[in-house]
PDB file of C-alpha atoms in Angstrom:
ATOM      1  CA  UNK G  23      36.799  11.224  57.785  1.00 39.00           C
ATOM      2  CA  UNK G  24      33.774  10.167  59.866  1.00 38.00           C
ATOM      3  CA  UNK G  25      32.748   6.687  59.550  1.00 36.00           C
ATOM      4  CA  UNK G  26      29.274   6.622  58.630  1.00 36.00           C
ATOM      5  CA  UNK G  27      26.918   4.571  61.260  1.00 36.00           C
ATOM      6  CA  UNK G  28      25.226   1.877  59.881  1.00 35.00           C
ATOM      7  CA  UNK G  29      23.128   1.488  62.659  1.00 36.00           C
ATOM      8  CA  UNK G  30      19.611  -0.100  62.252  1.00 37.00           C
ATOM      9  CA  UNK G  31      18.067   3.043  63.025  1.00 40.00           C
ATOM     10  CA  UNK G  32      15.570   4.513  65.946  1.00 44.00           C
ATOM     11  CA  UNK G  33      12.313   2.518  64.308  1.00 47.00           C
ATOM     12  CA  UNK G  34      14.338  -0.772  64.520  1.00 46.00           C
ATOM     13  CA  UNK G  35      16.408   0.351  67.406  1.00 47.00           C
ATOM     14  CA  UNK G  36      12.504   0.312  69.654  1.00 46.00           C
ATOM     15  CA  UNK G  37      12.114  -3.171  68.330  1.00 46.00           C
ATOM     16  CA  UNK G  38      15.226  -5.302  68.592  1.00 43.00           C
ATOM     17  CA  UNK G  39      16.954  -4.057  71.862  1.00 40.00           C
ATOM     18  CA  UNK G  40      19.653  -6.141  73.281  1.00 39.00           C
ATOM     19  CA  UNK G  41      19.371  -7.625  76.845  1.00 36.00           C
ATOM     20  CA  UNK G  42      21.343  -6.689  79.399  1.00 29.00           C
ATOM     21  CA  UNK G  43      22.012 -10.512  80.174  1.00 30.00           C
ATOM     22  CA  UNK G  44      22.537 -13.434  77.925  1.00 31.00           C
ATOM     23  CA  UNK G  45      19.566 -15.654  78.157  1.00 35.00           C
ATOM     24  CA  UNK G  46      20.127 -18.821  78.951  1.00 30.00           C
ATOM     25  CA  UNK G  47      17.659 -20.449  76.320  1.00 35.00           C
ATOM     26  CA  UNK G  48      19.219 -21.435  73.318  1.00 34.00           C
ATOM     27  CA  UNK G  49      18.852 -22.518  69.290  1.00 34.00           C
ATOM     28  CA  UNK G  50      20.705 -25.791  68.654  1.00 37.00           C
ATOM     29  CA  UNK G  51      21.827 -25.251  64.669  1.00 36.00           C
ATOM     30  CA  UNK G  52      24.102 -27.596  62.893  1.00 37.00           C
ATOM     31  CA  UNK G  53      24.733 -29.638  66.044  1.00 35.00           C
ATOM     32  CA  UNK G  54      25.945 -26.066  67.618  1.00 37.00           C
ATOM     33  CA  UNK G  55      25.295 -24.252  70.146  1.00 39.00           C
ATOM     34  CA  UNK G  56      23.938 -20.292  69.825  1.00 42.00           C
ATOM     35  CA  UNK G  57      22.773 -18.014  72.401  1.00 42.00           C
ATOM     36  CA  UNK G  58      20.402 -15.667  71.016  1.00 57.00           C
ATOM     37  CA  UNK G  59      21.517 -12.044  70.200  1.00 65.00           C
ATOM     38  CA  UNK G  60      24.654 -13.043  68.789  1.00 77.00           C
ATOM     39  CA  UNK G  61      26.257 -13.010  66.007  1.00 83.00           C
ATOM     40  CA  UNK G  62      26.636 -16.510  63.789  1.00 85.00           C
ATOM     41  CA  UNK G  63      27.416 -17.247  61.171  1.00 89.00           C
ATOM     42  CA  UNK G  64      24.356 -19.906  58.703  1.00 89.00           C
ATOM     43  CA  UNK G  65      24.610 -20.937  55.310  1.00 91.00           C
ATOM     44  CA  UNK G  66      22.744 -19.676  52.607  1.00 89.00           C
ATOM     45  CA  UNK G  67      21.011 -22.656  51.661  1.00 89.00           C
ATOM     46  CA  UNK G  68      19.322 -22.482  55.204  1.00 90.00           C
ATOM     47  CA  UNK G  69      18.122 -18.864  54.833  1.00 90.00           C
ATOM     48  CA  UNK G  70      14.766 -17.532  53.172  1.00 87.00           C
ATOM     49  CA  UNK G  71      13.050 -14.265  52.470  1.00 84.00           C
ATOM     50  CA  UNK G  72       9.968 -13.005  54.780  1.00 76.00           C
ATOM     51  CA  UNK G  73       7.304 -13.649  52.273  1.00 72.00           C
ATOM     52  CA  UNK G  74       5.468 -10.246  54.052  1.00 66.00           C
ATOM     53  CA  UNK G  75       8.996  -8.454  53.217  1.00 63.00           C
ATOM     54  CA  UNK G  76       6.964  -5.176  51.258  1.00 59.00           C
ATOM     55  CA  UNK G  77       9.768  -5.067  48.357  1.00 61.00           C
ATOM     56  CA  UNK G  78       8.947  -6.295  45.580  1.00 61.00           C
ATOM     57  CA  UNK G  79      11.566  -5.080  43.209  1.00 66.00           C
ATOM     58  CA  UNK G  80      15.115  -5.109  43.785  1.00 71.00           C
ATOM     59  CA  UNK G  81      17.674  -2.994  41.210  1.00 71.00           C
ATOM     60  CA  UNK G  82      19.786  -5.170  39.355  1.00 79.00           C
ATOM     61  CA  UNK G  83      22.668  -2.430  39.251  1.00 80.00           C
ATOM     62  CA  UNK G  84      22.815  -1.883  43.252  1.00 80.00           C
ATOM     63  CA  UNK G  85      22.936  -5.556  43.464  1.00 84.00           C
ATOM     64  CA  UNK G  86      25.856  -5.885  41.826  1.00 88.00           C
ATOM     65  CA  UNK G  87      27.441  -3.051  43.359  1.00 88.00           C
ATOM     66  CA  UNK G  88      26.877  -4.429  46.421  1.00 87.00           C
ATOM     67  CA  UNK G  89      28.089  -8.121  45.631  1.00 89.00           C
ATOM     68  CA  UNK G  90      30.746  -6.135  44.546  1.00 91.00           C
ATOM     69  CA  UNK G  91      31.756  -5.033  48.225  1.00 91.00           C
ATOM     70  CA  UNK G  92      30.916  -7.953  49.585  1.00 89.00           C
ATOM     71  CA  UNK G  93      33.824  -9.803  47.706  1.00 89.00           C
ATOM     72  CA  UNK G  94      35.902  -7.393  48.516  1.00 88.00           C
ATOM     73  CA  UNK G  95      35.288  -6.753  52.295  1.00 89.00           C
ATOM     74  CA  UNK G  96      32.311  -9.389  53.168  1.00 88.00           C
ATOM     75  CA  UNK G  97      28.871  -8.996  55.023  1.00 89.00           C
ATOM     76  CA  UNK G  98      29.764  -5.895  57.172  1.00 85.00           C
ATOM     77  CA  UNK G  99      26.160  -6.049  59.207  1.00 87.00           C
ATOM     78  CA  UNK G 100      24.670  -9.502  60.318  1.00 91.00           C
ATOM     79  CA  UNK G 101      20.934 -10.363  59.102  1.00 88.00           C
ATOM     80  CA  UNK G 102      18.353 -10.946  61.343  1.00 88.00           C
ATOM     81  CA  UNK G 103      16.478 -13.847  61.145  1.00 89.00           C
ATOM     82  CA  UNK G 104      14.459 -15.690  63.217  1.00 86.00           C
ATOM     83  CA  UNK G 105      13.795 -20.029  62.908  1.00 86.00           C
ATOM     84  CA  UNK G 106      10.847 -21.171  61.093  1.00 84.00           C
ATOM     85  CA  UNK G 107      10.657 -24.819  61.247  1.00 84.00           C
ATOM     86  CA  UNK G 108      13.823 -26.188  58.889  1.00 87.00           C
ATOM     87  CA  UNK G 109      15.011 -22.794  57.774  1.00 89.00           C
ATOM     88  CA  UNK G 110      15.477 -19.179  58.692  1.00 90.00           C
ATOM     89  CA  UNK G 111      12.925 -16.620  57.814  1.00 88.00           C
ATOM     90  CA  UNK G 112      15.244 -13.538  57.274  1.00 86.00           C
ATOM     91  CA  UNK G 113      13.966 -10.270  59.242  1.00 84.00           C
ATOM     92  CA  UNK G 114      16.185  -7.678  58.367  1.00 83.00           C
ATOM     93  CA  UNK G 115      18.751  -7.483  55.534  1.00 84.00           C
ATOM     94  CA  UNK G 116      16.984  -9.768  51.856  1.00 84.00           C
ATOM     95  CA  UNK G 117      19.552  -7.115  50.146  1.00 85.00           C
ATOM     96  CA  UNK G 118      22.378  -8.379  51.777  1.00 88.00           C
ATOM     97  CA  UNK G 119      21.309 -11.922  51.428  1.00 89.00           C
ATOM     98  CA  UNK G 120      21.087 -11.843  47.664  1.00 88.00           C
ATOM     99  CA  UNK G 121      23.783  -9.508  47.190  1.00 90.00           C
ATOM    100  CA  UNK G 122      25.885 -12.336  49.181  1.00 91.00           C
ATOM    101  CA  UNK G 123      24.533 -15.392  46.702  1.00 89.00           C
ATOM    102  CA  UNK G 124      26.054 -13.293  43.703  1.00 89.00           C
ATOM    103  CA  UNK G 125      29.044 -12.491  45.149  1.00 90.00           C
ATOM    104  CA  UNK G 126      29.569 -16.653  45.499  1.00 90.00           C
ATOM    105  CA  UNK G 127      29.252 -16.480  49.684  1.00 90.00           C
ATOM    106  CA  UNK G 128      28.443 -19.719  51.229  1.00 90.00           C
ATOM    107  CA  UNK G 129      27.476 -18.220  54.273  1.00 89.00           C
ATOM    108  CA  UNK G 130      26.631 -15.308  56.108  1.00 91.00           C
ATOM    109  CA  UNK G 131      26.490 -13.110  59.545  1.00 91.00           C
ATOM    110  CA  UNK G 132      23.372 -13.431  61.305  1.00 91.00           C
ATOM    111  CA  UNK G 133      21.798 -12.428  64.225  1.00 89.00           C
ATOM    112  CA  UNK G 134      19.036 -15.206  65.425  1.00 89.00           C
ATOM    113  CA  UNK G 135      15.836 -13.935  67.264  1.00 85.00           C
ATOM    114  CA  UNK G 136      12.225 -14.694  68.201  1.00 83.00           C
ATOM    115  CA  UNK G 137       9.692 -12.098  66.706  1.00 79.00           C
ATOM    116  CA  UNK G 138       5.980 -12.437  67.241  1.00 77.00           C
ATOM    117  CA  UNK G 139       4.203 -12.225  64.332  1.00 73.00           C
ATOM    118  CA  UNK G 140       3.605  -8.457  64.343  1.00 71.00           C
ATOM    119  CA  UNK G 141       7.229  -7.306  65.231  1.00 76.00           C
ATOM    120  CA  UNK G 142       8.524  -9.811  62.095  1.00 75.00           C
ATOM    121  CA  UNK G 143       6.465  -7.927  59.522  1.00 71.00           C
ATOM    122  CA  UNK G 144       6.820  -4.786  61.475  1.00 73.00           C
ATOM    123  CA  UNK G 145      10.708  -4.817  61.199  1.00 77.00           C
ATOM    124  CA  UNK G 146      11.045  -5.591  57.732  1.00 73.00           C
ATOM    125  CA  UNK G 147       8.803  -2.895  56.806  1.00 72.00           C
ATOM    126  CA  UNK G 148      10.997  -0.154  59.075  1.00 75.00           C
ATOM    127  CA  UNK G 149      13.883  -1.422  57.451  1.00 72.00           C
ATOM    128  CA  UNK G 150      13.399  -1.113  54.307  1.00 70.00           C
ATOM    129  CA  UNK G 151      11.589   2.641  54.903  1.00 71.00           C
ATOM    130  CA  UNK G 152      14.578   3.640  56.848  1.00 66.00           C
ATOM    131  CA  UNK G 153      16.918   2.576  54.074  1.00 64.00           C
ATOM    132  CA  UNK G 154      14.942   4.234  51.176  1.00 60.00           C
ATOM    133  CA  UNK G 155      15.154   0.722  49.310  1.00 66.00           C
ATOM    134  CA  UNK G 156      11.829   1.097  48.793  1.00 76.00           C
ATOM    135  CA  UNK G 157      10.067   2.684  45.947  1.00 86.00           C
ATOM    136  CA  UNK G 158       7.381   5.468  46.354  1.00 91.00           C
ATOM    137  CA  UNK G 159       4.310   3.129  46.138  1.00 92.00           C
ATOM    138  CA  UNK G 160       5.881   0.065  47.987  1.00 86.00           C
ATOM    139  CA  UNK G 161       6.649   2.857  50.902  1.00 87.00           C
ATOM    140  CA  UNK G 162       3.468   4.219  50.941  1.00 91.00           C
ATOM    141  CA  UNK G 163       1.975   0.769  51.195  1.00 87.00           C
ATOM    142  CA  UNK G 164       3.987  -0.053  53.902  1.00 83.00           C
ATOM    143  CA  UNK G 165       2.876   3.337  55.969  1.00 87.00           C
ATOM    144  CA  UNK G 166      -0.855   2.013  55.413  1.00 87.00           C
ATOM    145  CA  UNK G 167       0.215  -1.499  56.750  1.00 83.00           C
ATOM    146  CA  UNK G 168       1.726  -0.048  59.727  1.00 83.00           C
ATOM    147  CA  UNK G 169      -1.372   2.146  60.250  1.00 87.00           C
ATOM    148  CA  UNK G 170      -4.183  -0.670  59.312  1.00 85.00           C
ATOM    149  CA  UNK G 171      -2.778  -4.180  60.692  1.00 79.00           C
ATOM    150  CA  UNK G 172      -0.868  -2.964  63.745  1.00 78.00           C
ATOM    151  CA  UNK G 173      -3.707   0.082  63.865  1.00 79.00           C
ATOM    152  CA  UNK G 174      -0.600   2.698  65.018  1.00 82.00           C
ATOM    153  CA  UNK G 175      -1.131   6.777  64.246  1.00 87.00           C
ATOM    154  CA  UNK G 176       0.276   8.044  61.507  1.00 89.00           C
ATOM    155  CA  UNK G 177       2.557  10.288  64.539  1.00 90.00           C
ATOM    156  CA  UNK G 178       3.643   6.740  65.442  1.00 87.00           C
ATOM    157  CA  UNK G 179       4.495   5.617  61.968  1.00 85.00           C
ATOM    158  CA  UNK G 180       6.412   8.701  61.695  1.00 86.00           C
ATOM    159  CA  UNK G 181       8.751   8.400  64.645  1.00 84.00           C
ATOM    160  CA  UNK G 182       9.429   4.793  64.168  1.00 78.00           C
ATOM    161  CA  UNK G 183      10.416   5.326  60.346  1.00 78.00           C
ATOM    162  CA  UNK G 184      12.207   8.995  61.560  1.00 79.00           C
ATOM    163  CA  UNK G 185      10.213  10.890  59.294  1.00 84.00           C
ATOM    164  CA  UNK G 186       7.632  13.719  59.908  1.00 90.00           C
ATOM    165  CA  UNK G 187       4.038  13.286  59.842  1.00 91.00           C
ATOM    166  CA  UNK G 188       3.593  15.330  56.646  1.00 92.00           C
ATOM    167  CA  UNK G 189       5.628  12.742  54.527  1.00 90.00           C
ATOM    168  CA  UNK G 190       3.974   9.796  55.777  1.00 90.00           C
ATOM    169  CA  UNK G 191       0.671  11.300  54.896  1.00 92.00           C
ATOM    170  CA  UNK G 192       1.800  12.723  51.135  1.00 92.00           C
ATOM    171  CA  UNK G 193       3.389   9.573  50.794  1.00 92.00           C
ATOM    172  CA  UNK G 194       0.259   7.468  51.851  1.00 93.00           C
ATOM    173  CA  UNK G 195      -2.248   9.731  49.274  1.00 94.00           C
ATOM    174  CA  UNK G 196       0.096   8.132  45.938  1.00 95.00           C
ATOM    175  CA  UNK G 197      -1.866   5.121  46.784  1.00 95.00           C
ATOM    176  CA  UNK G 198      -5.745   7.213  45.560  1.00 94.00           C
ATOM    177  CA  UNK G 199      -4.118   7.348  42.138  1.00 95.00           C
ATOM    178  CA  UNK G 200      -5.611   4.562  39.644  1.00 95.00           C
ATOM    179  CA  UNK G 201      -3.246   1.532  39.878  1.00 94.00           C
ATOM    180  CA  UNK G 202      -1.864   1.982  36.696  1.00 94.00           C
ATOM    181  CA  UNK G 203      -1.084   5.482  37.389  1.00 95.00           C
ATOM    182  CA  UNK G 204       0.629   3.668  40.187  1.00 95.00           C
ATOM    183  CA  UNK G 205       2.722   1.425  38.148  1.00 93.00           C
ATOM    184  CA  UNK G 206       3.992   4.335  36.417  1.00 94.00           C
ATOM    185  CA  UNK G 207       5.690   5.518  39.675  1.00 94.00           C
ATOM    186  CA  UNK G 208       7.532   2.114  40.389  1.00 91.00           C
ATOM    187  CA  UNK G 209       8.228   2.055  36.553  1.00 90.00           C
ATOM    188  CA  UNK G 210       9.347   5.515  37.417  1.00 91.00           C
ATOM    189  CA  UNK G 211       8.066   6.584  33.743  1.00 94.00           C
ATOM    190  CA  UNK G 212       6.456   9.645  36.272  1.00 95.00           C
ATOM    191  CA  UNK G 213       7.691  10.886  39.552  1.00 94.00           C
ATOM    192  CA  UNK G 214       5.958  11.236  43.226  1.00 93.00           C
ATOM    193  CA  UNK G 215       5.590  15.302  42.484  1.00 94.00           C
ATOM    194  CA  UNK G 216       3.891  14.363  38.988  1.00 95.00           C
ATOM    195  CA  UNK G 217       1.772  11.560  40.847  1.00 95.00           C
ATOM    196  CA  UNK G 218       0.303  14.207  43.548  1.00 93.00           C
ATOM    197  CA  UNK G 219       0.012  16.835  41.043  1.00 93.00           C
ATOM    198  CA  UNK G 220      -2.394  14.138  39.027  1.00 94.00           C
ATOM    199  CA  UNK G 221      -4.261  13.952  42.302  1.00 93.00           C
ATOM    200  CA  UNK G 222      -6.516  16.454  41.433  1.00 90.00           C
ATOM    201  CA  UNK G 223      -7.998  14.176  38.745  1.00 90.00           C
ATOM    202  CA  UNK G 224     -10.510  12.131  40.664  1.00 89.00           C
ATOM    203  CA  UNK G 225     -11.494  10.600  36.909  1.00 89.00           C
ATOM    204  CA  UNK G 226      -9.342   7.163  37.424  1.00 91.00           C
ATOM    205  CA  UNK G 227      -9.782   6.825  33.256  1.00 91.00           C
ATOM    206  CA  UNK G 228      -8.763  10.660  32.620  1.00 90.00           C
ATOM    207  CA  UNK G 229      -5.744  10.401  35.840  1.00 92.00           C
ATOM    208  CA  UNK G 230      -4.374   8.253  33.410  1.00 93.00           C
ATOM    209  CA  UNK G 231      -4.546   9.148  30.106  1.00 91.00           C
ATOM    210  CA  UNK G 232      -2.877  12.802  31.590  1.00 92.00           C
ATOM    211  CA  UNK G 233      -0.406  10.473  32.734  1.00 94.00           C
ATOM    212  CA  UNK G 234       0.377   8.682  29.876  1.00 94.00           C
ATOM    213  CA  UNK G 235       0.333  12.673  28.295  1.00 92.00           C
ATOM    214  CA  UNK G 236       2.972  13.883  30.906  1.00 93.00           C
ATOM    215  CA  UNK G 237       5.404  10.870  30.063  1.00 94.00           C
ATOM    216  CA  UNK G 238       4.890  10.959  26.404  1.00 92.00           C
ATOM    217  CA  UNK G 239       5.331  14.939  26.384  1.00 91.00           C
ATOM    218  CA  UNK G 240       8.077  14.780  29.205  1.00 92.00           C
ATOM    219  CA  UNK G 241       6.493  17.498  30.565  1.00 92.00           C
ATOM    220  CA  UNK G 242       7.251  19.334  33.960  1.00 93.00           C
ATOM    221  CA  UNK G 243       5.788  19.269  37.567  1.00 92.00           C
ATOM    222  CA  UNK G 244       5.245  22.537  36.809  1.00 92.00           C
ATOM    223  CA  UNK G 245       3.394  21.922  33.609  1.00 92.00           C
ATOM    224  CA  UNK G 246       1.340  19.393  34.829  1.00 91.00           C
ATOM    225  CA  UNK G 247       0.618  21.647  37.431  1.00 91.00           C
ATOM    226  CA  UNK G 248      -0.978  24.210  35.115  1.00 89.00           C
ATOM    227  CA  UNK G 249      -2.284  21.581  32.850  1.00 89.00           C
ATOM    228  CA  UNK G 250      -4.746  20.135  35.817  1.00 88.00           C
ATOM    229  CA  UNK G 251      -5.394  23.598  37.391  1.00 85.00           C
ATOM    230  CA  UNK G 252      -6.969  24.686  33.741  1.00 84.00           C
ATOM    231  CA  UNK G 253      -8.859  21.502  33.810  1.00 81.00           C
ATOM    232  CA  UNK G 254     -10.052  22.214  37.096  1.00 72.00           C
ATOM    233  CA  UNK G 255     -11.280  25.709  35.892  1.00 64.00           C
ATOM    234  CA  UNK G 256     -12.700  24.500  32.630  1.00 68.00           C
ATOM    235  CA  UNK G 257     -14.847  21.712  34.648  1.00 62.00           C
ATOM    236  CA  UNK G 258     -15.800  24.171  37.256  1.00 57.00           C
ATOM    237  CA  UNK G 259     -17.403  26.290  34.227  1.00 60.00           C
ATOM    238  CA  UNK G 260     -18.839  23.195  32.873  1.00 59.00           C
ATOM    239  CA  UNK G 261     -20.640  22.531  35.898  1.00 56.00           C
ATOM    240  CA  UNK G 262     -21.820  26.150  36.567  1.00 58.00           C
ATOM    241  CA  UNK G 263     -23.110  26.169  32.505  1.00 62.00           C
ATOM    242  CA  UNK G 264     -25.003  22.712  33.444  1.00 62.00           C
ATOM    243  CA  UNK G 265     -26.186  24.141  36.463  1.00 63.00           C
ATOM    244  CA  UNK G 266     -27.484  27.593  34.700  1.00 58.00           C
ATOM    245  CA  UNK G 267     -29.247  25.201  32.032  1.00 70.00           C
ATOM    246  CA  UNK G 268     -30.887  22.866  34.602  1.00 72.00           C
ATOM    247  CA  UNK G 269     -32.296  25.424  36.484  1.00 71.00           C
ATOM    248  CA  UNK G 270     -34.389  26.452  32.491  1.00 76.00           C
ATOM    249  CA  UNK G 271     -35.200  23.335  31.798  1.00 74.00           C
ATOM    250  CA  UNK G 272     -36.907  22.663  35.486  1.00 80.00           C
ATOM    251  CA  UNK G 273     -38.439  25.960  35.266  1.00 77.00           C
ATOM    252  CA  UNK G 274     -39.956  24.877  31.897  1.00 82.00           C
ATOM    253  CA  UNK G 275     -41.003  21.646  33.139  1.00 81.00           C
ATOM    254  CA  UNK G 276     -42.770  23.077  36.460  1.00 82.00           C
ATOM    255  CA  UNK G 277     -44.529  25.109  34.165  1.00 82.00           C
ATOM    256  CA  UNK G 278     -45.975  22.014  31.780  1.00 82.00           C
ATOM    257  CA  UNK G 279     -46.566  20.562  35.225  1.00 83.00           C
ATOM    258  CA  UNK G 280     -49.485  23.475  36.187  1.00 82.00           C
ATOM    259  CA  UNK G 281     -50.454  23.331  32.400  1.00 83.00           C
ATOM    260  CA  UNK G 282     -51.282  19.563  32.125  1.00 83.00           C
ATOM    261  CA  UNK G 283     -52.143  18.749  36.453  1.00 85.00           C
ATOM    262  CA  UNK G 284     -49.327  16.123  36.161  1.00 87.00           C
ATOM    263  CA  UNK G 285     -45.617  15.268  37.219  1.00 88.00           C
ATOM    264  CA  UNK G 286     -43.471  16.190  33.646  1.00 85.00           C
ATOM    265  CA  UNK G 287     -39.400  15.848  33.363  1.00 85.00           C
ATOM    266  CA  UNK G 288     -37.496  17.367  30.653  1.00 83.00           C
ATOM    267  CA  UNK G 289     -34.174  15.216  29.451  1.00 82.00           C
ATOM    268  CA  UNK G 290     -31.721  17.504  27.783  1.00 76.00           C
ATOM    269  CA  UNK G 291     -29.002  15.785  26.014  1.00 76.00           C
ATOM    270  CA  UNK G 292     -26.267  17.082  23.602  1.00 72.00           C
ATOM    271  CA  UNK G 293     -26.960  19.170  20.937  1.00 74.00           C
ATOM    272  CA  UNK G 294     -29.880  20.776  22.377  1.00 76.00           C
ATOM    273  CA  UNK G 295     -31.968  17.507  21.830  1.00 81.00           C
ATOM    274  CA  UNK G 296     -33.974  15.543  24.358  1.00 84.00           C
ATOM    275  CA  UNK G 297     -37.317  14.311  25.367  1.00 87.00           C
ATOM    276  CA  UNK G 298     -40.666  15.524  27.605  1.00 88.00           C
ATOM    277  CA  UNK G 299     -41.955  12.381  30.086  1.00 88.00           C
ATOM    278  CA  UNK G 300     -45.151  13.386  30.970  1.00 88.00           C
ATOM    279  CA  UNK G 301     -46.529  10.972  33.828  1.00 88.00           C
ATOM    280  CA  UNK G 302     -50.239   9.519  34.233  1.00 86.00           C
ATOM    281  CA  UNK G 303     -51.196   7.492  36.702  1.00 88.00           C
ATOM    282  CA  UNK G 304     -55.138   5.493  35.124  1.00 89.00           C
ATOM    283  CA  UNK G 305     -56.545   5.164  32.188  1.00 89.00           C
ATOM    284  CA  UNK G 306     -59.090   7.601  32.913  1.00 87.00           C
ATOM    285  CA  UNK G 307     -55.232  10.195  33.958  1.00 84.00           C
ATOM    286  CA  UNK G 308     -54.578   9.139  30.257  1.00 87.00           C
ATOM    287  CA  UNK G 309     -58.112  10.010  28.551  1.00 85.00           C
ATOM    288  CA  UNK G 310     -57.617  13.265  30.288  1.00 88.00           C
ATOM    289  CA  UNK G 311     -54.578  14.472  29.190  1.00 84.00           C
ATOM    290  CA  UNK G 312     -56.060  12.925  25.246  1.00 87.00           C
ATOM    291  CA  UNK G 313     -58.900  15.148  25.584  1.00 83.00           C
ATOM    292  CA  UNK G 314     -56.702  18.141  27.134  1.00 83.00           C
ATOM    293  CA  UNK G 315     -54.417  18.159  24.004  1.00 82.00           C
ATOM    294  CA  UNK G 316     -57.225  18.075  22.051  1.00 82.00           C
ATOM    295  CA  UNK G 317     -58.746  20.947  22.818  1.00 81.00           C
ATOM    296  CA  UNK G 318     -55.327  22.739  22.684  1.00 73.00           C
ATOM    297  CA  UNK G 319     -54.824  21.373  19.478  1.00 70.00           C
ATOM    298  CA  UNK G 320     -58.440  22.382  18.338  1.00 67.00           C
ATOM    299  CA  UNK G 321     -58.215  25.723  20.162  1.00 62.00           C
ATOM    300  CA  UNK G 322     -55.044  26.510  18.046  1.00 58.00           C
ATOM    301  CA  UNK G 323     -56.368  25.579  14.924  1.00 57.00           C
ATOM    302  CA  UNK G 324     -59.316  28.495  15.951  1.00 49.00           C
TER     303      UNK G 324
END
């Protein structure tokens, strides 16, 4: 049976490429001696997350099945980390790291590098894409970071994270939905092809509440599908309806405009109720629209 590769990947692959000659600069730790790009071995105590690593949450159960493996066969793939004052910021491979503390490991395989600022956060992110530890939101987050602080094309994105330009951009449109449409997704009480099909809804307040309707009826793709496209339809009739009525109720007001010689408005508000604002500009404007609805009055009392 093949032996799966467990290979960093081609994003990672552009980023951390060995040299073709050991450089002669070196990292004194623990009163030894290690050329960079090799594999050491640190303690645990003396590695720490990359507080810009973009995941957030971390499932308990793969955790343990890792820690699991690890007692049983140890850290099969160095970390990389790279020295941040008294400790080791770890670059590639948290999972591994806290899987390792559970399993009872003291210590662990590492690789040690220098990263400029950009590459750090940009490696972690690959990483974790590459892996799929990520979940739908945290992913699409990290596409936008990619795009935003290191201003790469979303063609770029996609190569580095081996995925096509299509996904990166679906992916990257879960993040329009109303944040607590959002935390649905990581809560995964909804999935991504409920998520897009909520898309539609550009009502943050109404996205939701069909959200909380889709997980509480455990309804479909396909029925949420069919529930937005008859809200689209409804709406669209709604707004033709409004349309049909505002074009009667400016017609009547144009109309009290040549009557009276002023601007007039006509409010229309639910059942059929509303209000005429008839404008005057003087005193004397006022004392002529008195005397003009007098004689109307008078003339229909004739």
């Amino acid at each position: 049976m093949a032996v799966k590769k467990t290979g960093l990947g081609k994003g990672l692959d552009s980023l951390i490429t060995p040299k073709q000659a050991l450089e002669k600069d070196s990292i004194p730790v623990q009163e030894k001696t290690i050329i960079k790009n090799e594999e050491v071995k640190l303690k645990l105590t003396e590695i720490e997350p990359n507080r810009e690593q973009p995941r957030k949450k971390f499932d308990e159960d793969t955790l343990i099945e890792l820690a699991d493996s690890i007692r049983q066969f140890g850290v099969l793939q160095p970390l990389i980390v790279q020295k941040r004052g008294d400790y080791y910021e770890i670059i590639a491979g948290e999972r591994r790291w806290r899987a390792a503390k559970m399993a009872g490991l003291k210590e662990v395989p590492v690789i040690i590098r220098e990263f400029s600022e950009q590459q750090a956060v940009e490696i972690s992110l690959i990483e974790n894409i590459q892996r799929e530890n990520l979940n739908p939101i945290e992913e699409a987050v990290a596409y936008k970071r990619l795009l935003t602080e290191f201003e790469l094309k979303q063609d770029e994105v996609a190569e580095r994270v081996s995925k096509s330009r299509t996904a990166v951009t679906n992916s990257m449109r879960l993040l329009k939905l109303d944040e607590r449409v959002q935390q649905m997704v990581i809560d995964e009480m909804i999935t991504t092809g409920h998520a897009r099909a909520l898309l539609a809804i550009t009502d943050q307040e109404l996205q939701y509440k069909f959200a909380m309707k889709v997980f509480d009826e455990k309804m479909s793709v396909r029925d949420v599908e069919r529930m937005v496209k008859s809200y689209g339809e409804k709406k669209e009739e709604k707004i033709k309806q409004n349309s049909a009525n505002a074009f009667i109720y400016q017609d009547m007001a144009d109309k009290m405009k040549v009557l009276l010689g002023t601007k007039v408005s006509i409010e229309h508000k639910k059942n059929n109720k509303g209000k005429i604002v008839i404008d005057y500009y003087s005193n004397e404007d006022l004392e002529r629209l008195m005397d003009l609805f007098q004689s109307l009055s008078m003339d229909s009392t004739v």
